């Protein structure tokens, strides 16, 4: 037979064990939630960088197709140039959405949008003038200067994202090893 005092001690032991298990479960939940949140911020930063790369790639492809058209006069080179507007708007909108929490990057997105579309407009003007006149070296260099501006702006934005990535990765690693 179990003595009444022993029965009470067993109840108290199970109560403490249950409370301890609940506390450990809650602490584990919070830690895992924090790890997931920090991991999502790292992924978020990578997504911004990827969209920046895609933006540059679309513009670079349009520029390559411009040269292809100028050399061959084959209209197949024109389609990627005329669809570049849509693709660039999509990538820039995605970047703007991803960086809405960062005022500095929002300003950078605005500047990037300006230089990207200046370059694309310049490219289209050269194509418009191609049938009626020869394009001077100076005009080609103007396009290069605009593309350099795009590259600088993307690099500026990627550098800021790299800083964020460094901080976020360190936080994630610290949390994972703690």
Short mmCIF file of C-alpha atoms in Angstrom, two decimals:
data_model
loop_
_atom_site.label_atom_id
_atom_site.label_comp_id
_atom_site.label_asym_id
_atom_site.label_seq_id
_atom_site.Cartn_x
_atom_site.Cartn_y
_atom_site.Cartn_z
CA UNK A 1 0.00 0.00 0.00
CA UNK A 2 1.07 3.49 -0.83
CA UNK A 3 1.17 5.80 2.07
CA UNK A 4 -0.71 9.06 1.65
CA UNK A 5 2.51 11.13 1.95
CA UNK A 6 4.20 9.12 -0.80
CA UNK A 7 1.19 9.60 -3.04
CA UNK A 8 1.38 13.38 -2.59
CA UNK A 9 5.12 13.39 -3.36
CA UNK A 10 4.53 11.41 -6.57
CA UNK A 11 1.84 13.89 -7.63
CA UNK A 12 4.17 16.82 -6.93
CA UNK A 13 7.00 15.10 -8.85
CA UNK A 14 4.77 14.55 -11.91
CA UNK A 15 3.48 18.11 -11.67
CA UNK A 16 7.05 19.49 -11.67
CA UNK A 17 8.04 17.10 -14.47
CA UNK A 18 5.06 18.25 -16.54
CA UNK A 19 5.84 21.93 -15.91
CA UNK A 20 9.52 21.33 -16.78
CA UNK A 21 8.57 19.55 -20.01
CA UNK A 22 6.18 22.34 -20.97
CA UNK A 23 8.83 24.98 -20.25
CA UNK A 24 11.44 23.09 -22.31
CA UNK A 25 8.95 22.63 -25.13
CA UNK A 26 8.14 26.33 -25.14
CA UNK A 27 11.83 27.30 -25.09
CA UNK A 28 12.52 24.90 -27.98
CA UNK A 29 9.60 26.33 -29.93
CA UNK A 30 10.86 29.90 -29.44
CA UNK A 31 14.41 28.96 -30.42
CA UNK A 32 13.30 27.12 -33.56
CA UNK A 33 10.98 29.99 -34.49
CA UNK A 34 13.88 32.45 -34.12
CA UNK A 35 16.12 30.25 -36.27
CA UNK A 36 13.45 30.05 -38.95
CA UNK A 37 12.93 33.84 -38.87
CA UNK A 38 16.67 34.51 -39.12
CA UNK A 39 17.00 31.97 -41.92
CA UNK A 40 14.17 33.67 -43.81
CA UNK A 41 16.03 37.02 -43.56
CA UNK A 42 19.13 35.41 -45.06
CA UNK A 43 16.97 33.97 -47.87
CA UNK A 44 15.32 37.36 -48.30
CA UNK A 45 18.70 39.02 -48.82
CA UNK A 46 19.67 36.35 -51.35
CA UNK A 47 16.39 36.96 -53.20
CA UNK A 48 17.15 40.68 -53.51
CA UNK A 49 20.60 39.92 -54.87
CA UNK A 50 19.13 37.42 -57.34
CA UNK A 51 16.62 39.96 -58.63
CA UNK A 52 19.39 42.51 -59.08
CA UNK A 53 21.34 39.96 -61.12
CA UNK A 54 18.27 39.19 -63.23
CA UNK A 55 17.69 42.89 -63.86
CA UNK A 56 21.24 43.35 -65.12
CA UNK A 57 20.97 40.17 -67.17
CA UNK A 58 17.80 41.31 -68.96
CA UNK A 59 19.34 44.67 -69.81
CA UNK A 60 22.59 43.03 -70.88
CA UNK A 61 20.64 40.65 -73.14
CA UNK A 62 18.80 43.58 -74.71
CA UNK A 63 22.12 45.27 -75.35
CA UNK A 64 23.53 42.09 -76.95
CA UNK A 65 20.46 41.77 -79.14
CA UNK A 66 20.87 45.39 -80.17
CA UNK A 67 24.36 44.61 -81.43
CA UNK A 68 23.09 41.43 -83.11
CA UNK A 69 20.43 43.38 -84.94
CA UNK A 70 22.85 46.12 -85.95
CA UNK A 71 25.25 43.56 -87.40
CA UNK A 72 22.73 41.31 -89.17
CA UNK A 73 19.53 43.39 -89.57
CA UNK A 74 17.74 40.17 -88.55
CA UNK A 75 14.49 41.18 -86.82
CA UNK A 76 14.65 38.06 -84.59
CA UNK A 77 17.03 40.10 -82.42
CA UNK A 78 14.35 42.72 -81.76
CA UNK A 79 11.86 40.63 -79.75
CA UNK A 80 13.97 40.40 -76.57
CA UNK A 81 14.49 44.16 -76.73
CA UNK A 82 10.78 44.89 -76.90
CA UNK A 83 9.94 42.43 -74.10
CA UNK A 84 12.71 43.84 -71.90
CA UNK A 85 10.37 46.62 -70.64
CA UNK A 86 8.01 44.08 -69.10
CA UNK A 87 10.77 41.92 -67.66
CA UNK A 88 12.63 44.89 -66.20
CA UNK A 89 9.47 46.32 -64.64
CA UNK A 90 8.75 42.93 -63.07
CA UNK A 91 12.25 42.57 -61.59
CA UNK A 92 12.37 46.17 -60.38
CA UNK A 93 8.93 45.86 -58.78
CA UNK A 94 10.04 42.68 -57.04
CA UNK A 95 13.17 44.41 -55.75
CA UNK A 96 11.07 47.35 -54.54
CA UNK A 97 8.72 44.97 -52.76
CA UNK A 98 11.55 42.98 -51.17
CA UNK A 99 13.30 46.12 -49.94
CA UNK A 100 10.23 47.98 -48.67
CA UNK A 101 11.61 47.67 -45.12
CA UNK A 102 14.83 49.45 -46.08
CA UNK A 103 14.51 53.19 -46.93
CA UNK A 104 18.06 53.36 -48.28
CA UNK A 105 17.41 50.51 -50.72
CA UNK A 106 14.08 52.05 -51.71
CA UNK A 107 15.98 55.16 -52.80
CA UNK A 108 18.47 52.94 -54.61
CA UNK A 109 15.64 51.12 -56.41
CA UNK A 110 14.29 54.44 -57.60
CA UNK A 111 17.71 55.44 -58.91
CA UNK A 112 18.18 52.01 -60.51
CA UNK A 113 14.82 52.25 -62.25
CA UNK A 114 15.84 55.64 -63.68
CA UNK A 115 19.19 54.49 -65.07
CA UNK A 116 17.82 51.16 -66.36
CA UNK A 117 15.12 52.83 -68.40
CA UNK A 118 17.46 55.58 -69.58
CA UNK A 119 19.68 52.84 -70.97
CA UNK A 120 16.78 50.95 -72.53
CA UNK A 121 15.37 54.14 -74.11
CA UNK A 122 18.81 55.03 -75.45
CA UNK A 123 19.11 51.55 -76.93
CA UNK A 124 15.73 51.87 -78.64
CA UNK A 125 16.62 55.32 -80.05
CA UNK A 126 19.73 53.85 -81.64
CA UNK A 127 17.61 51.11 -83.18
CA UNK A 128 15.12 53.72 -84.45
CA UNK A 129 17.95 55.68 -86.08
CA UNK A 130 19.76 52.62 -87.48
CA UNK A 131 17.93 52.39 -90.82
CA UNK A 132 18.40 56.07 -91.69
CA UNK A 133 21.91 56.83 -90.47
CA UNK A 134 25.09 55.28 -89.31
CA UNK A 135 25.59 55.26 -85.58
CA UNK A 136 28.65 57.19 -84.48
CA UNK A 137 31.21 55.94 -82.02
CA UNK A 138 30.14 58.71 -79.68
CA UNK A 139 26.57 57.35 -79.60
CA UNK A 140 27.81 53.82 -78.91
CA UNK A 141 29.95 55.18 -76.08
CA UNK A 142 26.90 56.98 -74.69
CA UNK A 143 25.21 53.60 -74.38
CA UNK A 144 28.26 52.17 -72.67
CA UNK A 145 28.30 55.06 -70.20
CA UNK A 146 24.64 54.44 -69.35
CA UNK A 147 25.29 50.70 -68.93
CA UNK A 148 28.20 51.55 -66.62
CA UNK A 149 25.79 53.68 -64.56
CA UNK A 150 23.41 50.71 -64.29
CA UNK A 151 26.28 48.46 -63.26
CA UNK A 152 27.43 50.93 -60.59
CA UNK A 153 23.94 51.24 -59.15
CA UNK A 154 23.46 47.47 -59.04
CA UNK A 155 26.88 47.07 -57.40
CA UNK A 156 25.94 49.71 -54.82
CA UNK A 157 22.74 47.83 -54.01
CA UNK A 158 24.48 44.46 -53.90
CA UNK A 159 27.09 45.86 -51.53
CA UNK A 160 24.36 46.99 -49.17
CA UNK A 161 22.70 43.57 -49.40
CA UNK A 162 26.08 41.92 -48.76
CA UNK A 163 26.42 43.94 -45.55
CA UNK A 164 22.96 42.81 -44.50
CA UNK A 165 23.80 39.24 -45.44
CA UNK A 166 26.94 39.31 -43.29
CA UNK A 167 25.01 40.55 -40.27
CA UNK A 168 22.08 38.20 -40.83
CA UNK A 169 24.31 35.16 -41.42
CA UNK A 170 26.30 35.92 -38.26
CA UNK A 171 23.06 36.22 -36.28
CA UNK A 172 21.79 32.95 -37.73
CA UNK A 173 25.06 31.16 -36.99
CA UNK A 174 25.15 32.54 -33.45
CA UNK A 175 21.59 31.40 -32.82
CA UNK A 176 22.23 28.00 -34.33
CA UNK A 177 25.24 27.37 -32.13
CA UNK A 178 23.83 28.86 -28.93
#
